[in-house]
CSV table of C-alpha atoms (C1' of nucleotides) in Angstrom, one decimal:
chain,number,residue,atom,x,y,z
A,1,UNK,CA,20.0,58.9,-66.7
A,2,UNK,CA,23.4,58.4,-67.1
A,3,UNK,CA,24.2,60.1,-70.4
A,4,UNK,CA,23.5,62.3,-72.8
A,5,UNK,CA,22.1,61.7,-76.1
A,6,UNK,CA,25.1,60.9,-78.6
A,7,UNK,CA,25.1,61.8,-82.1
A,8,UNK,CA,23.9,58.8,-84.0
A,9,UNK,CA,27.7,58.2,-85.0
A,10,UNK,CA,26.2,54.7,-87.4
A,11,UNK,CA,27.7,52.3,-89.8
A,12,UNK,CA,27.3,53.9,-93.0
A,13,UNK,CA,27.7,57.7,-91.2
A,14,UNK,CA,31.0,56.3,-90.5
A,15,UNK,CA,31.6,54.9,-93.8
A,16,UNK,CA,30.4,58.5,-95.7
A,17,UNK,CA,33.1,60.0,-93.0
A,18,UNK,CA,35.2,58.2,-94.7
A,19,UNK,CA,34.0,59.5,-97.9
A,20,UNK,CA,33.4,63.2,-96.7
A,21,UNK,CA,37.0,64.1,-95.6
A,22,UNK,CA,36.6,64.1,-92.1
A,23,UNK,CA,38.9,60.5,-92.1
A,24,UNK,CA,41.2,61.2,-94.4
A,25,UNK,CA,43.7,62.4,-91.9
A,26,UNK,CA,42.7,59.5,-89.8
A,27,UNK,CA,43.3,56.6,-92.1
A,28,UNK,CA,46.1,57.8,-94.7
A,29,UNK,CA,46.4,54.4,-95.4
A,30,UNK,CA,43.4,54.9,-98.2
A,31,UNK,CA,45.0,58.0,-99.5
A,32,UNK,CA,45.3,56.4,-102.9
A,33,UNK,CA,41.7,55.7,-102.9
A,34,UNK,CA,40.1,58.9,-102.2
A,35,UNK,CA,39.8,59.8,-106.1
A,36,UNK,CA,38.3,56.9,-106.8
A,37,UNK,CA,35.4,56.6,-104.1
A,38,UNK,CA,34.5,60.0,-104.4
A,39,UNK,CA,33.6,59.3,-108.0
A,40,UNK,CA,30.8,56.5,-106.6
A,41,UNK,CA,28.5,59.3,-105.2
A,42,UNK,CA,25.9,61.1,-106.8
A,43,UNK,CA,24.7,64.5,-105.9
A,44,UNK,CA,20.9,65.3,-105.7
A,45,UNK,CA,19.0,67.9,-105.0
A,46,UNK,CA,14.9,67.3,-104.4
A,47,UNK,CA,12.6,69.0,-103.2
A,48,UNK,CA,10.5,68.9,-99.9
A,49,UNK,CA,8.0,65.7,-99.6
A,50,UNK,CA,10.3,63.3,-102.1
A,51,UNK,CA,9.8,60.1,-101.8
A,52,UNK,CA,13.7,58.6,-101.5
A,53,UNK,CA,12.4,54.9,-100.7
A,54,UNK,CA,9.0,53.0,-100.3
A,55,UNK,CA,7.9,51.2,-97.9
A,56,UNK,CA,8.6,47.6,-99.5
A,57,UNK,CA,11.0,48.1,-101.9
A,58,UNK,CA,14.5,47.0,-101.8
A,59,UNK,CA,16.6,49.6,-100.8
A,60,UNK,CA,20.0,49.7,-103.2
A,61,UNK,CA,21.0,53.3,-102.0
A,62,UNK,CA,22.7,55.2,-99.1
A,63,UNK,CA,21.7,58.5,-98.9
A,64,UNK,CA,24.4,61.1,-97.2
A,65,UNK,CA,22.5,65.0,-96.3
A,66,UNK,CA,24.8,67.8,-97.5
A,67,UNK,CA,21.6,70.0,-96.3
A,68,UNK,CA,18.0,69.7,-95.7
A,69,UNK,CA,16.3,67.0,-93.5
A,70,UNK,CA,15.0,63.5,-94.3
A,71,UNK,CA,12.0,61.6,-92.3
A,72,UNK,CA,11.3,57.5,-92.0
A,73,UNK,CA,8.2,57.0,-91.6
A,74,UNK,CA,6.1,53.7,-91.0
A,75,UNK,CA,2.4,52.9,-92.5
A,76,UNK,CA,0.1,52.4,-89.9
A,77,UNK,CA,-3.7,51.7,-91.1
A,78,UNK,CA,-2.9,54.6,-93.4
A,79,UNK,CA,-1.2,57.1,-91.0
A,80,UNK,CA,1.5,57.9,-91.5
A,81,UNK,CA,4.0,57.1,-88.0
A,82,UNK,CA,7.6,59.0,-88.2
A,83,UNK,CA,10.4,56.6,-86.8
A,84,UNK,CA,13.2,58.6,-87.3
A,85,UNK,CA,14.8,62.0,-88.2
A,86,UNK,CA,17.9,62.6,-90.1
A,87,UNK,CA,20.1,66.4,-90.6
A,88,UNK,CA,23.0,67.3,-92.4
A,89,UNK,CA,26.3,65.2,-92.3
A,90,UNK,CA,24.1,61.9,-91.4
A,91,UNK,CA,23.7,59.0,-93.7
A,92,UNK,CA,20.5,56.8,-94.2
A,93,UNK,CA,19.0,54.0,-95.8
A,94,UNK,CA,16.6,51.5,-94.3
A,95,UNK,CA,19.1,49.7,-93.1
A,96,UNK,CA,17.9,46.1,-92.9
A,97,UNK,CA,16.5,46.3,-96.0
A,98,UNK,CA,19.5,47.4,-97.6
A,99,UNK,CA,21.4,45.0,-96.1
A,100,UNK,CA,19.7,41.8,-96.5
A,101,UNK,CA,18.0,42.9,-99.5
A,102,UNK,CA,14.4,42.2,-98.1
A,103,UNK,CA,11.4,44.8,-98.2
A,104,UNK,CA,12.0,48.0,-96.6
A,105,UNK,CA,8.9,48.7,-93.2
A,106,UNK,CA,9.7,52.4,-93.8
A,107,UNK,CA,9.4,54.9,-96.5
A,108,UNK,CA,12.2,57.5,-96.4
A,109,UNK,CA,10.9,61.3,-97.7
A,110,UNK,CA,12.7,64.2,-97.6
A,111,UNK,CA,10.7,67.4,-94.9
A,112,UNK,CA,12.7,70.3,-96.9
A,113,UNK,CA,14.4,70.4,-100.1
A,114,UNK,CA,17.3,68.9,-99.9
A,115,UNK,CA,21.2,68.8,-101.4
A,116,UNK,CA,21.8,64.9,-101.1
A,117,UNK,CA,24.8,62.4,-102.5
A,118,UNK,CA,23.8,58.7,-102.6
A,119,UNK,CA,26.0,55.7,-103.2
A,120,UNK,CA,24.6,52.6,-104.5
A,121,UNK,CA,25.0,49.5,-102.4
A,122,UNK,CA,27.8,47.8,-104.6
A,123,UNK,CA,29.4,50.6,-104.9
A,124,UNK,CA,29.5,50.8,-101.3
A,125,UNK,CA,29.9,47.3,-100.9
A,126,UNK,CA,33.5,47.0,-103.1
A,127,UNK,CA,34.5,50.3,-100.5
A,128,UNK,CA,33.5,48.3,-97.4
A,129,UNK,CA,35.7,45.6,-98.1
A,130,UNK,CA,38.6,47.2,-98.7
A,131,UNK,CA,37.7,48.7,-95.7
A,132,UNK,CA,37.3,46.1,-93.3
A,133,UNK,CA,41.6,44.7,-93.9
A,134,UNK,CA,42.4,47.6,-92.5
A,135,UNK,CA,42.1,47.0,-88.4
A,136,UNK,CA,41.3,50.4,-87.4
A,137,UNK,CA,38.8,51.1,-90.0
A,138,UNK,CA,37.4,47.8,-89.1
A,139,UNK,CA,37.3,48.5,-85.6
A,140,UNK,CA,35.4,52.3,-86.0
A,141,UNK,CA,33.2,50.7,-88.7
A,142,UNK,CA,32.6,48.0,-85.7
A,143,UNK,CA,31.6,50.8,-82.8
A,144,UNK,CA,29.8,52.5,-85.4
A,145,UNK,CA,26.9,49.8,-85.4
A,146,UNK,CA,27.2,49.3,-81.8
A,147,UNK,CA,27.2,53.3,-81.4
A,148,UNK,CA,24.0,53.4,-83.5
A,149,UNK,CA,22.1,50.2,-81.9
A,150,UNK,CA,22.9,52.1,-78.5
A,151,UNK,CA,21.5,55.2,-79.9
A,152,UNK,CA,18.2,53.1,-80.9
A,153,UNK,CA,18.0,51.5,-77.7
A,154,UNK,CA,17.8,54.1,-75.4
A,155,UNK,CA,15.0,55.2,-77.9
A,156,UNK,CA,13.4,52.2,-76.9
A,157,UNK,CA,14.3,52.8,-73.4
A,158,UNK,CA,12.2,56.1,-73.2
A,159,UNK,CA,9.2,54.5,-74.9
A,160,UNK,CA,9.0,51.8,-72.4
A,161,UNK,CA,10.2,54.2,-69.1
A,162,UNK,CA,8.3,57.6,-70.2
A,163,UNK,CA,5.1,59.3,-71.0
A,164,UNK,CA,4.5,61.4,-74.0
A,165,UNK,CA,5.3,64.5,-71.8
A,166,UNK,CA,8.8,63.2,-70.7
A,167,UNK,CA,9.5,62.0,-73.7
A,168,UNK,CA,8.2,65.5,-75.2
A,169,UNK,CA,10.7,67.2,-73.1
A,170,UNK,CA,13.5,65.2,-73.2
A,171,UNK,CA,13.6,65.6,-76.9
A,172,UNK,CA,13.3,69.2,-76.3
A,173,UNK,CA,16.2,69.1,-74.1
A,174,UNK,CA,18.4,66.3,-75.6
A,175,UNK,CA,17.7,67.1,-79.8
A,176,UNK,CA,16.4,70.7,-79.5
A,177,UNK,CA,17.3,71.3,-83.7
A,178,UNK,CA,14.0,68.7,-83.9
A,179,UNK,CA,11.9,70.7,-82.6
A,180,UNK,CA,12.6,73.8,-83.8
A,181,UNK,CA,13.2,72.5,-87.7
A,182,UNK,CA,10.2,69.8,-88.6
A,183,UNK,CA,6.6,70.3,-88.7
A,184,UNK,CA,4.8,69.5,-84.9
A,185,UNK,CA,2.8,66.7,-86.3
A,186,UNK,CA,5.7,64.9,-87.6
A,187,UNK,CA,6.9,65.0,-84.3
A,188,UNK,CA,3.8,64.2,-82.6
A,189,UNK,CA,3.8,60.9,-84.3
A,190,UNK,CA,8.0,60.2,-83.9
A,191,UNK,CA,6.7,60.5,-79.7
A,192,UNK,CA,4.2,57.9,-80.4
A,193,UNK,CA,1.1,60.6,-80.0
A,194,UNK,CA,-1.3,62.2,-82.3
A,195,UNK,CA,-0.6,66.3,-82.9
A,196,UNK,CA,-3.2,67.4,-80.7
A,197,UNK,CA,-2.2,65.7,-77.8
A,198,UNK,CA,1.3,67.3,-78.6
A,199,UNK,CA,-0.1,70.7,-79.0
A,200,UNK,CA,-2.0,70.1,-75.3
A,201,UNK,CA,1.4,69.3,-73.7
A,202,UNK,CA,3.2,72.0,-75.2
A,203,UNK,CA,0.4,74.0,-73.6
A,204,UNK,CA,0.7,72.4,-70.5
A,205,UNK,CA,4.0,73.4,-70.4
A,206,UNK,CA,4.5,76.5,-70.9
B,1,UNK,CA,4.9,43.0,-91.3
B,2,UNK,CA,7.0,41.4,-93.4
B,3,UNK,CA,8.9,39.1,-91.7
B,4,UNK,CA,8.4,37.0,-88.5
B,5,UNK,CA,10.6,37.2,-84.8
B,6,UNK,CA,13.6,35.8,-85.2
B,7,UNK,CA,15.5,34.5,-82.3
B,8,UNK,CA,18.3,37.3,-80.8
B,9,UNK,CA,21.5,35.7,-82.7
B,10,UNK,CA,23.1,38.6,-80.7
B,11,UNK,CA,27.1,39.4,-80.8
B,12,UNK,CA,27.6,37.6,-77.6
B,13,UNK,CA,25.3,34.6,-79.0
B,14,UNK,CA,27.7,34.0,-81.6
B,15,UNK,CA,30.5,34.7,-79.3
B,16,UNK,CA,29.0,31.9,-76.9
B,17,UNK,CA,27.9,29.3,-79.7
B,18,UNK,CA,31.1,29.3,-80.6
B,19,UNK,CA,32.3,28.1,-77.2
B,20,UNK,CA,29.4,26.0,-76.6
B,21,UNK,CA,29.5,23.4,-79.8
B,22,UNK,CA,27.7,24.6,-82.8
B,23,UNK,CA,30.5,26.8,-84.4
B,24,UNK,CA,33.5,24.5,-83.9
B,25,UNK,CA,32.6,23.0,-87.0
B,26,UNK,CA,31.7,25.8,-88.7
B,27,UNK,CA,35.0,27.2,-87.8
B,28,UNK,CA,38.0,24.3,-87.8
B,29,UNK,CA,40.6,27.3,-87.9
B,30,UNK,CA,40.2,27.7,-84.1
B,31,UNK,CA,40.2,23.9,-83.8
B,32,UNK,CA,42.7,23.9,-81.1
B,33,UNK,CA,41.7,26.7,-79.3
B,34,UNK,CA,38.7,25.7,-77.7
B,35,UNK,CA,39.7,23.8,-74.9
B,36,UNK,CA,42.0,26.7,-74.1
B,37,UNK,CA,39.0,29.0,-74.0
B,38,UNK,CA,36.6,26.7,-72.4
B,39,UNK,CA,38.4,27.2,-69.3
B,40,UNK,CA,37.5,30.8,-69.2
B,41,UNK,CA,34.0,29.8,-68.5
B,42,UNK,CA,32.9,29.6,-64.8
B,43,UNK,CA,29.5,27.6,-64.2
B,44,UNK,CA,27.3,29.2,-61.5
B,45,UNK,CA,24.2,28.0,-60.0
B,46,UNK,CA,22.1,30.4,-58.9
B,47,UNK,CA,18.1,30.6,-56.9
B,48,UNK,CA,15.3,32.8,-58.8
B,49,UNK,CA,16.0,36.6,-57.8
B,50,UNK,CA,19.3,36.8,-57.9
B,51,UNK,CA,21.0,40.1,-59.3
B,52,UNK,CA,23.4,39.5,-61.2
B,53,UNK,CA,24.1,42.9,-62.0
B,54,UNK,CA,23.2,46.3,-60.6
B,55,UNK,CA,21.9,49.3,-62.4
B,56,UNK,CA,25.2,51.3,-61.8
B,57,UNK,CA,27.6,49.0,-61.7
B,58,UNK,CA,29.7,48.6,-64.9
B,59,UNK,CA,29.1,45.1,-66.1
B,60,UNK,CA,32.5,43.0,-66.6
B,61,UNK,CA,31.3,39.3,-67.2
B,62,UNK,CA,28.8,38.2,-69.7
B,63,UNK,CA,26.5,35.2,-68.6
B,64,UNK,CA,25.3,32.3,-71.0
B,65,UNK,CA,21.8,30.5,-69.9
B,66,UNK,CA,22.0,26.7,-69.8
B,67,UNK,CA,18.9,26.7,-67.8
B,68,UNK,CA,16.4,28.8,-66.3
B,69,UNK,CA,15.6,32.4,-67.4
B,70,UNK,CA,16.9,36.1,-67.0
B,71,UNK,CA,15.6,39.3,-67.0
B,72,UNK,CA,16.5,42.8,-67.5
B,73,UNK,CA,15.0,45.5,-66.4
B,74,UNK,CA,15.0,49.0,-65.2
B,75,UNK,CA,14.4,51.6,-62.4
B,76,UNK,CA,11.8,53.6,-63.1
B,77,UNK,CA,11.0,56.0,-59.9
B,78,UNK,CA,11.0,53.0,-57.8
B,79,UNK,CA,9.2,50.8,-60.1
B,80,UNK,CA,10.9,48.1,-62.0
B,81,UNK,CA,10.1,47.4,-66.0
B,82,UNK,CA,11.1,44.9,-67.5
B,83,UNK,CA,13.2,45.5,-70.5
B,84,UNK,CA,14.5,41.8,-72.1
B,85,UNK,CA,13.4,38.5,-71.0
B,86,UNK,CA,16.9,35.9,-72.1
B,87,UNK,CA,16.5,31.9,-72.0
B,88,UNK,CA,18.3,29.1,-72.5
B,89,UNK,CA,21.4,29.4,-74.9
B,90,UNK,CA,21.2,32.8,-75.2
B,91,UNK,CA,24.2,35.6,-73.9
B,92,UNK,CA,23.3,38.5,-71.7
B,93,UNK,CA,25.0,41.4,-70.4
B,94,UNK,CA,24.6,45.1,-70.4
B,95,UNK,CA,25.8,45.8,-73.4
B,96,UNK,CA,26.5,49.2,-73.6
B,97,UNK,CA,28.1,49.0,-70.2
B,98,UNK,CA,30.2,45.9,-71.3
B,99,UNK,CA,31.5,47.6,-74.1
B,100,UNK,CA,31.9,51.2,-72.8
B,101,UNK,CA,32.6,50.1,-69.2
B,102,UNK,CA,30.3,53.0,-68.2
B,103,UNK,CA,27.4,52.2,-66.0
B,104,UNK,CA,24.7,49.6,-66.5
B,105,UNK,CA,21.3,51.5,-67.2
B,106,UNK,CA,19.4,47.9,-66.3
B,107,UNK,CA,19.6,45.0,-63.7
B,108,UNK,CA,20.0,41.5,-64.6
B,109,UNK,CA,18.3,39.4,-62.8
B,110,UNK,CA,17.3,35.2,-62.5
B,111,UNK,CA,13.8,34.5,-62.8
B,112,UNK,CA,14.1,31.1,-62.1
B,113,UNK,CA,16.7,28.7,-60.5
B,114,UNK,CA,19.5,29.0,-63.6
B,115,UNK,CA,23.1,27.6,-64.8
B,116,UNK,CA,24.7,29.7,-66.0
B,117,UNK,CA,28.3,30.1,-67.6
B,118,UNK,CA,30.2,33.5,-66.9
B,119,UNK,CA,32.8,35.1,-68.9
B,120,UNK,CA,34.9,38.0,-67.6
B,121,UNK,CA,35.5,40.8,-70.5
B,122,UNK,CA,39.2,40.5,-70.1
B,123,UNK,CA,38.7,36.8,-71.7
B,124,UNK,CA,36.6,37.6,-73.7
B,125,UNK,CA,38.4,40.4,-75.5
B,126,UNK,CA,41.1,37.9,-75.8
B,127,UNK,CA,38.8,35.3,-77.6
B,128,UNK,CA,37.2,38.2,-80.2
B,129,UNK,CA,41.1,39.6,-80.8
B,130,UNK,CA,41.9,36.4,-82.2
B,131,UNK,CA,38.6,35.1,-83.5
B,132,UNK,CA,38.0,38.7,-85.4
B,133,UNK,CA,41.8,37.9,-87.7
B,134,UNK,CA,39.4,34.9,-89.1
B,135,UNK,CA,37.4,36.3,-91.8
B,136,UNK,CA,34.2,34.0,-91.9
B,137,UNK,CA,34.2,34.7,-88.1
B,138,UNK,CA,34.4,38.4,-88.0
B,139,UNK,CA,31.5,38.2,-91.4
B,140,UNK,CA,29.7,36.3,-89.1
B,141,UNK,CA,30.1,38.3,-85.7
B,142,UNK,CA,29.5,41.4,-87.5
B,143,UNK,CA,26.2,39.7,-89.1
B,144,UNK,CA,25.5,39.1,-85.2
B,145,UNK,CA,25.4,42.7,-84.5
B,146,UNK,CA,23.6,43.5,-87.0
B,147,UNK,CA,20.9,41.0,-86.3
B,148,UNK,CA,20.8,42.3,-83.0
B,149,UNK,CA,20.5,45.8,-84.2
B,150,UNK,CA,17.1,45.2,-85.8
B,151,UNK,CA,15.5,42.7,-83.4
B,152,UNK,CA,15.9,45.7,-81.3
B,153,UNK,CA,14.5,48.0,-83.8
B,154,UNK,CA,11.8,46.0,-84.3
B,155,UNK,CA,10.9,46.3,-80.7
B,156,UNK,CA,10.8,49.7,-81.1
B,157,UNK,CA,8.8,50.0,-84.2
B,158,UNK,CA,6.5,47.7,-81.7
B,159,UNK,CA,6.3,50.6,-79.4
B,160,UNK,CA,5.7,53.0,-82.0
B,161,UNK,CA,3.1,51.5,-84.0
B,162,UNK,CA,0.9,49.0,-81.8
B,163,UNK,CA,-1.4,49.9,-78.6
B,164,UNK,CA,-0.8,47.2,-75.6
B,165,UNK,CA,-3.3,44.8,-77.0
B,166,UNK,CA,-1.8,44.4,-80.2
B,167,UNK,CA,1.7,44.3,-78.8
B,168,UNK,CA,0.5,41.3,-76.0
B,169,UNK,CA,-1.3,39.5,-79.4
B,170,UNK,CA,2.0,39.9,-81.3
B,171,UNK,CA,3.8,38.4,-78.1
B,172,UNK,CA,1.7,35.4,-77.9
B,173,UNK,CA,1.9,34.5,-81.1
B,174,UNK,CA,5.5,35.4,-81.9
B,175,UNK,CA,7.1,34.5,-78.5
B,176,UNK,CA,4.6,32.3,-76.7
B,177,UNK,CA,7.0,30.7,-74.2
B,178,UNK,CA,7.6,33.8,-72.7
B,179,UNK,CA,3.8,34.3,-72.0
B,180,UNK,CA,3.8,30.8,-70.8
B,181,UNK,CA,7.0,30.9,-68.5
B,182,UNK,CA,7.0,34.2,-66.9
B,183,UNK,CA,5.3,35.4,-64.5
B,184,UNK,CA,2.6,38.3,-65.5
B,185,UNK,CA,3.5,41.2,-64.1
B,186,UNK,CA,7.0,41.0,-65.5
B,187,UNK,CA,5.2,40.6,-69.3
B,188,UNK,CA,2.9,44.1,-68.2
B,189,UNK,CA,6.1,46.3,-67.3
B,190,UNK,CA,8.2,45.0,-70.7
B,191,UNK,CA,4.7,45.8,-72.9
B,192,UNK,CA,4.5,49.1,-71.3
B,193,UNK,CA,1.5,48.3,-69.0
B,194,UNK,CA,0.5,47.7,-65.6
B,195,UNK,CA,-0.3,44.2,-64.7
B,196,UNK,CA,-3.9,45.2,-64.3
B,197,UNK,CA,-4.2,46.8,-67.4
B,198,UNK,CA,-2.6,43.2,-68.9
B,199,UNK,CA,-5.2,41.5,-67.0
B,200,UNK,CA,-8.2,43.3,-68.3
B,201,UNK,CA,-7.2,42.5,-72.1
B,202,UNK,CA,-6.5,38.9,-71.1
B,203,UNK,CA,-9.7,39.1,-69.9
B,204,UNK,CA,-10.9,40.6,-73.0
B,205,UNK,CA,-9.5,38.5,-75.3
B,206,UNK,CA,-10.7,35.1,-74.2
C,1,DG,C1',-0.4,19.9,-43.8
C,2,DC,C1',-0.2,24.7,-42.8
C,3,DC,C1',1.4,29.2,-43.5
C,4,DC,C1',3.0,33.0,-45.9
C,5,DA,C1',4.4,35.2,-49.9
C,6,DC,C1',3.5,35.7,-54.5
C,7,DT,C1',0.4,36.1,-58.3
C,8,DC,C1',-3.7,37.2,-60.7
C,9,DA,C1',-8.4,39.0,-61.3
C,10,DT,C1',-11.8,42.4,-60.5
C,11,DG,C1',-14.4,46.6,-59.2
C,12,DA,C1',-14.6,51.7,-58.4
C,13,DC,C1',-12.8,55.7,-59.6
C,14,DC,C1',-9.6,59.0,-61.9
C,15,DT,C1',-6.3,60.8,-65.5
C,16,DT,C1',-4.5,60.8,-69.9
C,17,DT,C1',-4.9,60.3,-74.5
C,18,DG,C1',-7.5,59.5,-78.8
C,19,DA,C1',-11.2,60.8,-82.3
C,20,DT,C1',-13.5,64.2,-84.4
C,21,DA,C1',-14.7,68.7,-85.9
C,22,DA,C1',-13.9,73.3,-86.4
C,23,DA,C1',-11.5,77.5,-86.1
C,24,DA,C1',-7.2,80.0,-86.0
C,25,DA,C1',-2.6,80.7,-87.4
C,26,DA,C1',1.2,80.0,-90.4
C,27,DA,C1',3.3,79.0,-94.6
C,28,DG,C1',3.4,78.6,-99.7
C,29,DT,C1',1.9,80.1,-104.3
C,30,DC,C1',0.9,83.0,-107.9
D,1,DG,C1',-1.6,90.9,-101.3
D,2,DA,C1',-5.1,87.5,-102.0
D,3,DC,C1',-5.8,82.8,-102.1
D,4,DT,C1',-4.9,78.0,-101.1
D,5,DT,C1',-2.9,74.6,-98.4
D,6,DT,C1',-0.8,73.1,-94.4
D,7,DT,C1',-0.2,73.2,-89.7
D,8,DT,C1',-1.6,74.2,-85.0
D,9,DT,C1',-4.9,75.1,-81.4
D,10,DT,C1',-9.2,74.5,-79.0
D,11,DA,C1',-13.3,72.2,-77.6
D,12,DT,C1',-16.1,68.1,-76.7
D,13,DC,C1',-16.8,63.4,-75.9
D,14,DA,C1',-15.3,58.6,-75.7
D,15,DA,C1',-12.1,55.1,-74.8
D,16,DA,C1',-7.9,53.3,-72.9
D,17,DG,C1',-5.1,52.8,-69.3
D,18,DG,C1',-3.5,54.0,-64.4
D,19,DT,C1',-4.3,53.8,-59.2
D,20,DC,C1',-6.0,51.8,-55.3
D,21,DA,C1',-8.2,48.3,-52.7
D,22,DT,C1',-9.8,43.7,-52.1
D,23,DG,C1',-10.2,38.9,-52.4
D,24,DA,C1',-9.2,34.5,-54.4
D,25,DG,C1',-6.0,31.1,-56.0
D,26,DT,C1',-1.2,28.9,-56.0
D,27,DG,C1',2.9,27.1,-54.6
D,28,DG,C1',7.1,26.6,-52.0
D,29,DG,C1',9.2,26.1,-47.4
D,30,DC,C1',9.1,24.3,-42.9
DNA sequence: GCCCACTCATGACCTTTGATAAAAAAAGTC
DNA sequence: GACTTTTTTTATCAAAGGTCATGAGTGGGC
């Protein structure tokens, strides 16, 4: 392997940067426009096991995690299959939904109670293009998506090159506040294997 | 599943369809550009097995398909699994390399006798500097990404939520000239398999 | 046309993972 | 702290997939 695992550094993490003051020393040039954007989110606080989206509606929110942990999950014959896990400072939505306005695959729950600000989409919408004049903006908006389709293909990459136990221990290795922080069986599922066969490899292994 | 495959309208697709034809009349603002930037493509004719990249080298042209078919694939303790299969008038390179000039994680390679186009990334940057000032171009290169983005999720969710049967079925039905073009073993390693376990539900299905 | 490399199918056997059930452990709730 | 619920472990058996070996097509190159 030739990297480590990044920080999923996305789109609309970028964009809640933005928000979230990390990059307002970076881009001055919306100084102006702080005020005003910060008025567009909406704190929340839920607790564990809420339901943020379902699986085929429309998604119309980001969500940004001041604390907690939120879960996608996909509906397989009734199981329930986790696709991805999301931590404090990250922002999520179901991404093509959201975008093209077409029926969300996943539902998105929260594991923990959570402290959450979300920002509807034409809220964020009417941001993003005043956004995008600006060159540099534009061009960290721009290696934002590529940052986070890189981040979900070498997720792809270690389905297709390793078995649950590599894949087991890379995540171990590579995302270690996983493991310690959400249920086993969540996990068991996000390594594409049921929670026993986790719990034998964890046994195998130590 | 709520929508079908649709075809990998990748970054470097739109890139290359609007050298190859189909945007210049979407886009008449770069009207008398393209001659200029058709010169920065170099056709190459190349046998079946041909690397065109090495896993390690950093990837500095990106190749368009006029005929034949391409492959990606990757090292796996000596093994090779097939990560993307590419066809006629699509774009290939490694991405992540291309854009991060770090190391390629995959080798491209033909599959059959191809044409192909190349582009070195120093011309191309040029191209995307200028094309990326014209607004319905950067909407619709950023669009590319995007679409990119979730083809390659979808994969993934493929990997997470279908055994090998379902995910051959799916292929068949969804991609069937790849089933009918390549050869089988190449279709076992990118379904996760081995080409005897493709076999046996070949077997099993008809 | 003949040969050789490549491709695919099949059988025998082995390993890993899944399904199910049940018990043990841990975490919440009142 | 006792009770309930959730989570994890263990055991057993079945199924899926991997490994290895073999033989039968197939097709391109000479």
């Amino acid at each position: 392997m030739y990297r480590k695992h990044k920080p999923d550094f996305s789109f609309f993490r970028t964009l809640t940067f933005m928000l979230f003051e990390q990059f307002k020393s970076a881009f001055p040039q919306l100084k102006d426009k702080w005020d005003e954007y910060s008025t567009y989110l909406h704190r929340i606080e839920v607790p564990a096991k809420t339901v943020l989206l379902r699986e085929g509606q429309i998604s119309k929110k980001a969500f940004h995690i001041e604390k907690g942990c939120l879960r996608a999950w996909i509906n397989k014959g009734g199981k329930d299959i986790t696709f991805q896990f999301f931590f404090e400072k990250e922002t999520i939505s179901s991404a093509e939904s959201f975008r093209k306005n077409i029926p969300s695959f996943v539902t998105i729950e929260s594991v923990e109670p959570c402290i959450l600000h979300w920002i509807s989409k034409s809220d964020l919408v009417k941001i993003m293009n005043e956004a995008m004049e600006i060159p540099e903006i534009r061009a960290s908006l721009i290696d934002g998506i590529f940052e986070r389709h890189f981040n979900y293909t070498r997720q792809l990459v270690s389905f297709i090159t390793q078995n649950p136990k590599e894949r087991y221990l890379k995540l171990v290795k590579e995302r270690p506040h996983i493991v310690l922080r959400v249920p086993q069986h969540y996990i068991a599922s996000y390594l594409g294997i049921t929670p026993v066969s986790l719990s034998r490899i964890r046994n195998s292994v130590s």
